Tab-separated table of C-alpha atoms and ligand atoms in Angstrom:
chain	number	residue	atom	x	y	z
A	1	VAL	CA	117.973	115.134	60.081
A	2	PRO	CA	120.911	116.873	61.650
A	3	VAL	CA	123.735	114.920	63.004
A	4	THR	CA	125.636	115.913	66.147
A	5	THR	CA	129.031	114.563	66.718
A	6	TYR	CA	130.752	114.235	70.392
A	7	TRP	CA	134.355	113.339	70.379
A	8	CYS	CA	135.361	111.773	73.625
A	9	GLU	CA	139.022	111.719	74.907
A	10	ARG	CA	138.019	108.289	76.314
A	11	ALA	CA	134.735	106.371	76.289
A	12	TRP	CA	133.518	103.432	78.323
A	13	LEU	CA	132.025	101.099	75.482
A	14	PRO	CA	130.252	97.930	75.905
A	15	ASP	CA	132.662	94.769	76.251
A	16	GLY	CA	131.430	93.795	72.788
A	17	LEU	CA	132.845	97.232	71.371
A	18	GLY	CA	135.990	96.794	73.347
A	19	GLY	CA	135.392	98.388	76.760
A	20	ILE	CA	137.233	101.646	77.526
A	21	ALA	CA	138.544	103.197	74.202
A	22	GLU	CA	140.449	106.403	73.212
A	23	SER	CA	139.556	109.161	70.825
A	24	VAL	CA	136.006	108.091	70.402
A	25	ALA	CA	133.555	109.757	67.915
A	26	ILE	CA	130.009	109.407	68.691
A	27	GLU	CA	127.280	110.408	66.178
A	28	VAL	CA	123.729	111.368	67.357
A	29	THR	CA	120.684	111.594	65.278
A	30	ASP	CA	117.241	112.708	66.724
A	31	GLY	CA	118.390	111.711	70.348
A	32	ARG	CA	119.812	108.318	69.436
A	33	ILE	CA	123.459	107.196	68.933
A	34	THR	CA	123.813	106.278	65.328
A	35	SER	CA	127.695	105.439	65.108
A	36	VAL	CA	130.531	104.838	67.642
A	37	LEU	CA	133.952	105.066	66.158
A	38	PRO	CA	137.146	104.605	68.333
A	39	SER	CA	140.646	106.102	67.225
A	40	ALA	CA	138.770	108.754	65.367
A	41	PRO	CA	140.365	112.203	64.450
A	42	ARG	CA	138.939	115.050	66.724
A	43	THR	CA	135.845	116.525	65.446
A	44	GLY	CA	132.485	118.114	66.736
A	45	THR	CA	132.130	118.784	70.515
A	46	THR	CA	134.994	117.512	72.775
A	47	LEU	CA	134.111	115.623	75.939
A	48	PRO	CA	137.107	115.583	78.404
A	49	GLY	CA	138.220	112.797	80.484
A	50	LEU	CA	136.278	109.547	80.406
A	51	THR	CA	132.684	109.546	78.978
A	52	VAL	CA	130.435	106.860	80.697
A	53	PRO	CA	126.767	106.223	79.617
A	54	GLY	CA	124.141	108.409	81.363
A	55	LEU	CA	123.674	107.320	84.996
A	56	ALA	CA	120.375	106.180	86.209
A	57	ASN	CA	118.621	107.206	89.520
A	58	CYS	CA	116.179	104.293	90.008
A	59	HIS	CA	114.712	105.520	93.287
A	60	SER	CA	113.937	109.086	94.418
A	61	HIS	CA	111.513	110.786	96.572
A	62	ALA	CA	112.486	114.376	95.510
A	63	PHE	CA	110.951	116.286	98.447
A	64	HIS	CA	113.200	114.395	100.947
A	65	ARG	CA	116.162	116.655	99.691
A	66	ALA	CA	114.786	119.383	101.939
A	67	LEU	CA	115.536	117.226	105.001
A	68	ARG	CA	119.254	116.902	104.195
A	69	GLY	CA	121.367	117.929	107.106
A	70	ARG	CA	118.341	118.616	109.153
A	71	ALA	CA	117.548	115.274	110.553
A	72	HIS	CA	120.687	114.507	112.669
A	73	ALA	CA	120.951	116.910	115.636
A	74	ASP	CA	118.636	114.789	117.818
A	75	GLY	CA	119.839	111.311	116.925
A	76	GLY	CA	116.626	109.163	116.775
A	77	THR	CA	115.609	106.360	114.707
A	78	PHE	CA	114.213	105.636	111.091
A	79	TRP	CA	110.797	106.414	112.558
A	80	THR	CA	111.757	109.782	114.099
A	81	TRP	CA	113.199	110.615	110.725
A	82	ARG	CA	109.859	109.661	109.176
A	83	ASP	CA	108.162	112.146	111.509
A	84	GLY	CA	110.362	114.898	110.044
A	85	MET	CA	109.592	113.861	106.557
A	86	TYR	CA	105.878	114.106	107.474
A	87	ARG	CA	106.211	117.651	108.758
A	88	LEU	CA	107.755	118.552	105.557
A	89	ALA	CA	105.066	116.689	103.327
A	90	GLU	CA	102.400	118.785	105.061
A	91	ARG	CA	103.947	122.084	103.762
A	92	LEU	CA	104.030	121.214	99.954
A	93	ASN	CA	101.576	122.232	97.415
A	94	PRO	CA	101.842	121.753	93.508
A	95	ASP	CA	103.565	125.132	93.006
A	96	SER	CA	106.184	124.751	95.781
A	97	TYR	CA	106.633	120.986	94.935
A	98	HIS	CA	107.265	122.066	91.249
A	99	ARG	CA	110.067	124.626	92.424
A	100	LEU	CA	111.640	122.164	94.801
A	101	ALA	CA	111.659	119.100	92.388
A	102	ARG	CA	113.174	121.319	89.534
A	103	ALA	CA	116.131	122.261	91.707
A	104	VAL	CA	116.473	118.606	92.953
A	105	PHE	CA	116.259	117.183	89.556
A	106	GLY	CA	118.712	119.903	88.363
A	107	GLU	CA	121.127	118.690	91.141
A	108	MET	CA	120.745	115.082	89.992
A	109	VAL	CA	121.588	116.048	86.200
A	110	LEU	CA	124.688	117.856	87.448
A	111	THR	CA	125.855	114.628	89.223
A	112	GLY	CA	125.528	112.655	85.847
A	113	MET	CA	122.317	111.143	86.316
A	114	THR	CA	120.185	111.317	83.227
A	115	SER	CA	117.114	109.475	84.353
A	116	VAL	CA	115.133	109.358	87.617
A	117	GLY	CA	112.329	106.880	88.926
A	118	GLU	CA	110.360	109.179	91.167
A	119	PHE	CA	108.577	106.989	93.647
A	120	HIS	CA	105.658	109.571	94.178
A	121	TYR	CA	103.022	109.292	96.924
A	122	LEU	CA	102.335	112.759	98.046
A	123	HIS	CA	99.281	113.095	95.750
A	124	HIS	CA	96.630	115.198	97.489
A	125	PRO	CA	95.963	118.466	99.690
A	126	ALA	CA	95.318	118.044	103.336
A	127	SER	CA	91.567	117.731	102.723
A	128	GLY	CA	89.723	116.874	99.527
A	129	ARG	CA	91.433	116.881	96.019
A	130	TYR	CA	93.106	119.240	93.732
A	131	THR	CA	91.290	120.413	90.832
A	132	ASP	CA	93.446	118.324	88.647
A	133	PRO	CA	93.777	115.192	90.926
A	134	ASN	CA	97.173	114.651	89.182
A	135	ALA	CA	98.410	118.127	89.916
A	136	MET	CA	101.465	116.904	92.042
A	137	SER	CA	102.321	114.503	89.232
A	138	ALA	CA	102.078	117.149	86.766
A	139	ALA	CA	104.259	119.345	89.012
A	140	LEU	CA	106.961	116.497	88.889
A	141	ALA	CA	106.820	116.088	85.347
A	142	ALA	CA	107.270	119.863	84.564
A	143	ALA	CA	110.156	120.024	87.055
A	144	ALA	CA	111.789	117.121	85.156
A	145	SER	CA	111.247	118.751	81.812
A	146	ASP	CA	112.698	122.156	83.184
A	147	ALA	CA	115.865	120.174	84.588
A	148	GLY	CA	116.191	118.119	81.314
A	149	ILE	CA	116.132	114.715	82.928
A	150	ARG	CA	114.259	111.639	81.829
A	151	LEU	CA	111.367	110.882	84.292
A	152	THR	CA	109.647	107.777	85.236
A	153	LEU	CA	106.698	108.679	87.484
A	154	LEU	CA	106.116	105.795	89.722
A	155	ASP	CA	102.721	106.635	90.857
A	156	THR	CA	102.532	104.979	94.255
A	157	CYS	CA	99.648	103.258	95.839
A	158	TYR	CA	99.576	104.102	99.657
A	159	LEU	CA	96.343	103.246	101.581
A	160	ALA	CA	97.068	102.415	105.138
A	161	GLY	CA	99.266	103.654	108.040
A	162	GLY	CA	100.448	100.214	108.841
A	163	PHE	CA	99.065	96.670	109.003
A	164	ASP	CA	95.413	97.170	109.963
A	165	VAL	CA	96.034	100.845	110.845
A	166	GLU	CA	94.071	103.778	109.318
A	167	PRO	CA	96.158	106.497	107.683
A	168	ASN	CA	96.866	109.421	110.034
A	169	ALA	CA	96.292	112.983	109.029
A	170	VAL	CA	99.517	113.331	106.980
A	171	GLN	CA	99.353	109.937	105.393
A	172	ARG	CA	95.680	110.800	104.042
A	173	ARG	CA	97.414	112.968	101.700
A	174	PHE	CA	99.150	109.977	100.289
A	175	SER	CA	95.911	107.894	100.003
A	176	ASP	CA	93.322	107.563	97.405
A	177	GLY	CA	91.288	105.608	99.693
A	178	SER	CA	91.120	102.357	97.763
A	179	ALA	CA	92.996	100.420	95.034
A	180	PRO	CA	90.528	101.016	92.296
A	181	VAL	CA	90.240	104.721	92.968
A	182	TRP	CA	94.162	104.764	92.856
A	183	VAL	CA	94.127	103.012	89.401
A	184	ASP	CA	91.504	105.456	88.187
A	185	ARG	CA	93.724	108.520	89.074
A	186	ALA	CA	97.012	106.941	88.064
A	187	ALA	CA	95.645	105.989	84.663
A	188	ALA	CA	94.352	109.564	84.016
A	189	PHE	CA	97.767	111.032	84.074
A	190	ARG	CA	99.289	111.757	80.608
A	191	PRO	CA	102.951	111.990	80.197
A	192	GLU	CA	103.828	114.870	77.831
A	193	GLY	CA	106.893	114.576	75.479
A	194	ASP	CA	109.578	111.857	74.966
A	195	LEU	CA	111.219	112.049	78.268
A	196	VAL	CA	108.465	111.113	80.711
A	197	ARG	CA	107.118	107.556	81.224
A	198	LEU	CA	104.562	106.255	83.592
A	199	GLY	CA	105.026	103.310	86.120
A	200	ALA	CA	103.667	102.298	89.424
A	201	ALA	CA	104.549	101.530	92.972
A	202	ILE	CA	103.362	99.606	95.937
A	203	HIS	CA	104.582	101.823	98.787
A	204	SER	CA	105.227	98.756	101.120
A	205	VAL	CA	103.401	95.832	102.369
A	206	ARG	CA	102.703	97.903	105.308
A	207	ALA	CA	100.902	100.691	103.362
A	208	VAL	CA	98.992	98.635	100.841
A	209	PRO	CA	96.740	95.769	102.342
A	210	SER	CA	97.202	92.298	100.954
A	211	GLN	CA	93.752	92.151	99.266
A	212	ALA	CA	94.585	95.363	97.373
A	213	LEU	CA	98.205	94.199	96.008
A	214	PRO	CA	96.828	92.293	92.930
A	215	THR	CA	94.776	95.279	91.789
A	216	VAL	CA	98.062	97.431	91.821
A	217	ALA	CA	99.956	94.575	90.202
A	218	ALA	CA	97.418	94.224	87.314
A	219	PHE	CA	97.723	98.065	86.584
A	220	ALA	CA	101.449	97.575	86.278
A	221	ALA	CA	101.324	94.618	83.940
A	222	ASP	CA	102.954	96.564	80.995
A	223	ARG	CA	104.830	99.158	83.222
A	224	PRO	CA	107.622	99.136	85.862
A	225	LEU	CA	106.426	98.227	89.391
A	226	HIS	CA	108.513	99.204	92.426
A	227	VAL	CA	108.015	98.330	95.880
A	228	HIS	CA	109.866	99.209	99.288
A	229	LEU	CA	110.902	95.746	100.418
A	230	SER	CA	112.225	94.703	103.928
A	231	GLU	CA	114.058	97.906	104.624
A	232	GLN	CA	113.606	97.563	108.246
A	233	PRO	CA	113.552	94.486	110.469
A	234	ALA	CA	110.236	95.792	112.185
A	235	GLU	CA	108.453	95.651	108.650
A	236	ASN	CA	109.412	91.838	108.484
A	237	GLU	CA	108.365	91.154	112.133
A	238	ASP	CA	104.965	92.794	111.573
A	239	CYS	CA	104.359	91.202	108.306
A	240	LEU	CA	105.205	87.826	109.754
A	241	ALA	CA	102.898	88.443	112.775
A	242	ARG	CA	99.950	89.608	110.592
A	243	HIS	CA	100.232	87.306	107.562
A	244	GLY	CA	102.593	84.471	108.556
A	245	ARG	CA	104.865	85.255	105.650
A	246	THR	CA	107.746	87.566	104.771
A	247	PRO	CA	107.043	90.627	102.617
A	248	ALA	CA	108.546	88.956	99.584
A	249	GLU	CA	106.300	85.946	99.941
A	250	LEU	CA	103.214	88.192	100.527
A	251	LEU	CA	103.995	90.040	97.243
A	252	HIS	CA	104.865	86.951	95.312
A	253	GLU	CA	101.452	85.324	96.357
A	254	ALA	CA	99.723	88.507	95.129
A	255	GLY	CA	101.373	88.321	91.682
A	256	ALA	CA	103.398	91.329	92.363
A	257	LEU	CA	106.742	90.100	91.596
A	258	GLY	CA	108.226	89.478	88.056
A	259	PRO	CA	110.608	90.910	85.448
A	260	ARG	CA	108.996	94.451	85.643
A	261	THR	CA	109.112	94.558	89.305
A	262	VAL	CA	111.995	96.032	91.407
A	263	ALA	CA	112.420	95.482	95.081
A	264	VAL	CA	113.718	98.639	96.573
A	265	HIS	CA	116.314	98.160	99.577
A	266	ALA	CA	115.807	94.370	99.768
A	267	THR	CA	117.932	94.693	102.894
A	268	HIS	CA	116.552	92.034	105.431
A	269	LEU	CA	115.849	89.042	103.185
A	270	THR	CA	115.721	85.349	103.910
A	271	ASP	CA	117.640	83.072	101.457
A	272	GLU	CA	114.174	81.834	100.494
A	273	ASP	CA	113.244	85.393	99.586
A	274	VAL	CA	116.464	85.686	97.473
A	275	ALA	CA	115.372	82.530	95.577
A	276	THR	CA	111.900	83.942	95.062
A	277	LEU	CA	113.320	87.203	93.649
A	278	ARG	CA	115.407	85.033	91.192
A	279	ARG	CA	112.696	82.768	90.169
A	280	THR	CA	110.355	85.570	89.409
A	281	GLY	CA	113.061	87.698	87.447
A	282	THR	CA	112.507	90.565	89.925
A	283	GLY	CA	115.303	93.237	90.195
A	284	ALA	CA	116.713	94.939	93.234
A	285	CYS	CA	117.515	98.488	93.715
A	286	PHE	CA	120.005	99.505	96.481
A	287	CYS	CA	120.309	102.963	97.958
A	288	PRO	CA	123.477	102.653	99.996
A	289	THR	CA	123.803	106.380	101.084
A	290	THR	CA	120.277	106.468	102.364
A	291	GLU	CA	120.543	103.059	103.857
A	292	ARG	CA	123.504	104.040	106.059
A	293	ASP	CA	121.894	107.355	106.750
A	294	LEU	CA	118.778	105.742	108.217
A	295	GLY	CA	120.536	102.853	109.915
A	296	ASP	CA	118.826	100.386	107.736
A	297	GLY	CA	121.574	97.642	107.454
A	298	ILE	CA	123.524	96.183	104.426
A	299	GLY	CA	121.606	94.268	101.969
A	300	PRO	CA	122.766	91.001	100.272
A	301	ALA	CA	123.959	92.723	96.980
A	302	ARG	CA	126.449	90.026	96.063
A	303	GLN	CA	124.190	87.189	96.895
A	304	LEU	CA	121.489	88.668	94.926
A	305	ARG	CA	123.592	89.259	91.897
A	306	ASP	CA	125.130	85.717	92.149
A	307	ALA	CA	121.451	84.621	91.978
A	308	GLY	CA	121.015	86.517	88.781
A	309	VAL	CA	118.946	89.330	90.131
A	310	PRO	CA	119.665	92.637	88.272
A	311	LEU	CA	120.988	95.367	90.477
A	312	SER	CA	120.063	99.027	90.304
A	313	LEU	CA	120.912	102.133	92.390
A	314	GLY	CA	119.082	105.105	93.764
A	315	SER	CA	119.595	108.148	95.989
A	316	ASP	CA	116.186	107.629	97.658
A	317	SER	CA	116.065	110.224	100.436
A	318	HIS	CA	118.884	112.314	98.952
A	319	ALA	CA	120.958	112.593	102.028
A	320	VAL	CA	123.572	112.371	99.253
A	321	ILE	CA	123.081	112.703	95.590
A	322	ASP	CA	126.339	111.254	93.787
A	323	PRO	CA	125.886	108.168	91.599
A	324	PHE	CA	129.608	107.451	91.887
A	325	GLU	CA	129.220	107.380	95.893
A	326	GLU	CA	126.212	105.061	95.434
A	327	ALA	CA	128.203	102.491	93.162
A	328	ARG	CA	131.201	102.809	95.436
A	329	ALA	CA	129.259	102.076	98.475
A	330	LEU	CA	127.765	98.914	96.857
A	331	GLU	CA	131.315	97.579	96.845
A	332	MET	CA	132.625	99.138	100.065
A	333	ASN	CA	129.554	97.762	102.077
A	334	GLU	CA	130.149	94.407	100.761
A	335	ARG	CA	133.802	94.611	101.930
A	336	LEU	CA	132.825	95.659	105.466
A	337	ALA	CA	130.291	92.904	105.609
A	338	SER	CA	132.329	90.076	104.116
A	339	LEU	CA	135.912	91.125	105.011
A	340	ALA	CA	136.948	90.566	101.431
A	341	ARG	CA	137.713	92.908	98.539
A	342	GLY	CA	136.881	93.071	95.008
A	343	ARG	CA	133.154	91.940	95.440
A	344	PHE	CA	132.089	93.640	92.203
A	345	THR	CA	134.076	94.217	89.046
A	346	PRO	CA	134.107	97.788	87.542
A	347	GLU	CA	131.898	96.536	84.756
A	348	GLN	CA	129.376	95.221	87.310
A	349	LEU	CA	129.332	98.645	89.147
A	350	LEU	CA	128.878	100.370	85.935
A	351	ALA	CA	125.994	97.965	84.976
A	352	ALA	CA	124.330	98.779	88.260
A	353	ALA	CA	124.818	102.398	87.934
A	354	THR	CA	123.376	102.545	84.294
A	355	ASN	CA	120.476	100.154	84.802
A	356	HIS	CA	117.781	102.571	83.222
A	357	ALA	CA	115.809	99.376	82.282
A	358	ALA	CA	114.793	99.234	85.997
A	359	ILE	CA	112.707	102.183	85.498
A	360	GLY	CA	111.454	101.439	82.028
A	361	TRP	CA	114.264	102.920	79.613
A	362	PRO	CA	115.668	99.598	78.285
A	363	GLU	CA	117.133	101.548	75.225
A	364	VAL	CA	119.279	103.869	77.435
A	365	GLY	CA	122.524	103.068	79.328
A	366	ARG	CA	125.109	101.940	76.692
A	367	ILE	CA	127.383	103.859	74.391
A	368	GLU	CA	126.288	101.688	71.387
A	369	PRO	CA	124.309	102.413	68.101
A	370	GLY	CA	120.622	102.454	68.510
A	371	PHE	CA	120.789	103.486	72.297
A	372	GLY	CA	119.554	106.819	73.644
A	373	ALA	CA	122.265	109.411	73.530
A	374	ASP	CA	122.964	109.897	77.179
A	375	LEU	CA	126.476	110.590	77.808
A	376	VAL	CA	128.419	111.875	81.045
A	377	ALA	CA	132.003	113.229	80.530
A	378	VAL	CA	133.858	112.743	84.025
A	379	ARG	CA	137.149	114.715	84.222
A	380	LEU	CA	140.221	112.720	84.940
A	381	ASP	CA	142.489	115.697	85.893
A	382	THR	CA	140.936	116.729	89.243
A	383	LEU	CA	142.227	116.267	92.758
A	384	ARG	CA	140.280	113.021	93.167
A	385	THR	CA	140.848	111.543	89.596
A	386	SER	CA	144.229	112.579	88.508
A	387	GLY	CA	146.534	109.532	87.988
A	388	ILE	CA	143.616	106.975	88.373
A	389	ALA	CA	143.234	104.066	85.861
A	390	PRO	CA	140.039	104.967	83.876
A	391	ASP	CA	138.174	101.902	85.012
A	392	GLY	CA	138.802	102.961	88.504
A	393	VAL	CA	136.437	106.036	88.033
A	394	PHE	CA	133.739	104.512	90.532
A	395	ASN	CA	136.523	103.969	93.189
A	396	ALA	CA	137.755	107.590	93.046
A	397	ALA	CA	135.528	110.062	91.233
A	398	THR	CA	132.722	112.109	92.927
A	399	ALA	CA	129.728	114.006	91.374
A	400	SER	CA	132.005	117.118	91.421
A	401	ASP	CA	134.167	115.680	88.642
A	402	VAL	CA	131.246	115.598	86.110
A	403	ASP	CA	131.764	118.128	83.383
A	404	THR	CA	129.340	117.573	80.595
A	405	VAL	CA	125.926	115.692	80.600
A	406	VAL	CA	124.095	114.949	77.367
A	407	VAL	CA	120.553	113.601	77.686
A	408	ALA	CA	118.810	112.322	74.620
A	409	GLY	CA	121.528	114.081	72.390
A	410	SER	CA	121.223	117.616	74.160
A	411	VAL	CA	123.903	119.170	76.357
A	412	VAL	CA	122.305	119.919	79.671
A	413	VAL	CA	125.444	120.406	81.718
A	414	ARG	CA	128.542	122.024	80.395
A	415	GLU	CA	131.631	122.627	82.226
A	416	GLY	CA	129.819	121.539	85.458
A	417	ARG	CA	127.034	124.143	85.150
A	418	HIS	CA	123.382	123.476	84.301
A	419	VAL	CA	122.837	125.316	81.017
A	420	ARG	CA	119.190	125.950	81.457
A	421	LEU	CA	118.719	126.352	85.359
A	422	GLY	CA	122.127	128.145	86.027
A	423	ASP	CA	122.792	128.287	89.716
A	424	VAL	CA	121.253	125.182	91.034
A	425	SER	CA	122.642	125.579	94.481
A	426	ALA	CA	120.810	129.058	94.808
A	427	LEU	CA	117.563	127.442	93.670
A	428	LEU	CA	117.985	124.768	96.316
A	429	ALA	CA	118.700	127.200	99.031
A	430	ASP	CA	115.697	129.350	98.156
A	431	THR	CA	113.158	126.717	97.753
A	432	ILE	CA	114.115	124.708	100.786
A	433	GLY	CA	114.690	127.893	102.937
A	434	GLU	CA	110.971	129.050	101.916
A	435	LEU	CA	109.541	125.628	103.016
A	436	TRP	CA	111.084	125.657	106.551
A	437	GLN	CA	110.126	129.301	106.967
A	438	GLN	CA	106.638	128.443	106.796
A	439	PRO	CA	104.877	128.492	110.203
B	501	LIG	ZN1	112.267	105.074	99.196
């Protein structure tokens, strides 16, 4: 079996291997790291600057990328943004979604993301079903394969337009009609290849009636289960009015919280909700650039982490795709809210940014023998990064400073360029332009 060697000017190793080290030789066999040797002579492929483990994008809706920079002119609220997102959803079919998602996943890899949890709810055509009821899932899997990124397809159950509200015309594209029918379709999807896995999602307590929650939770017994939780105060108020409980309490009673569950956003939680997440081992995924774009608020990241809740990060609506900015915003939002600095250590920001386990890849996210060979070389000689201390990379770098990205041992990005897709900017411009040109 061939062995590939990457030689890093510097690499951010786990604390047990000494943290940030110089002249690190990393041997890779069959997509896995087999040895890590600091202070090694230069050999193999050189990775410049600081090499960090592949970064995890734990919350994505790929098609929202087409709304970037198009949802601000009129101001508006979260709910008017959602109307724009629905207009976009109406225009997509498996072919156009494949081309859009290929470009979006290509953008993600260029920023250093080596896995994505795609929270996928755009399942069906405007009427009826596709010949393959999982045609949209297959389009996303093909797009991820083209782009060279690990994909966890979080097949999302979405049945209602709100508490006791039937889905509207667009939302019917998201709905399978009932939870058992959703299970049958989701279970029929067969991921192909080593870089695709299947997970599940509850869109929200608004979109999945309480009596259907246990069915989704049962399907996800051995898979990651994600759920939008308490993103907006209105969701909490409606849930309290309808059920007399917070969304977290409702999910807990339905058996939907646990070590495989990730609460996405977790912005407006009570202290009791935080305790419930802790007791059940549930994780929390913050999406700071989206949460600020949509005016959601600042969630209790430090409080959750102090309670032992594992944190992860996602680019969600893709108003921004930049894992360095997400990690930085986790810290900066805390500073603005708490009036104190240094709320997360550099190691804690790295842990949140590399939490592939949150989307079902526990063997990825550390530069250590036995782990998946996902490596991101960040230049330390750019305008933004020249002169920084290497462990300040999340305070200073942007996605533009990523030079090389290795996914499962293969070079997918070299010198800031996607080696398979070429000009990803042009792909984005073409596919997004076509969508909005449709009548
Ligand atoms: Zn979302």
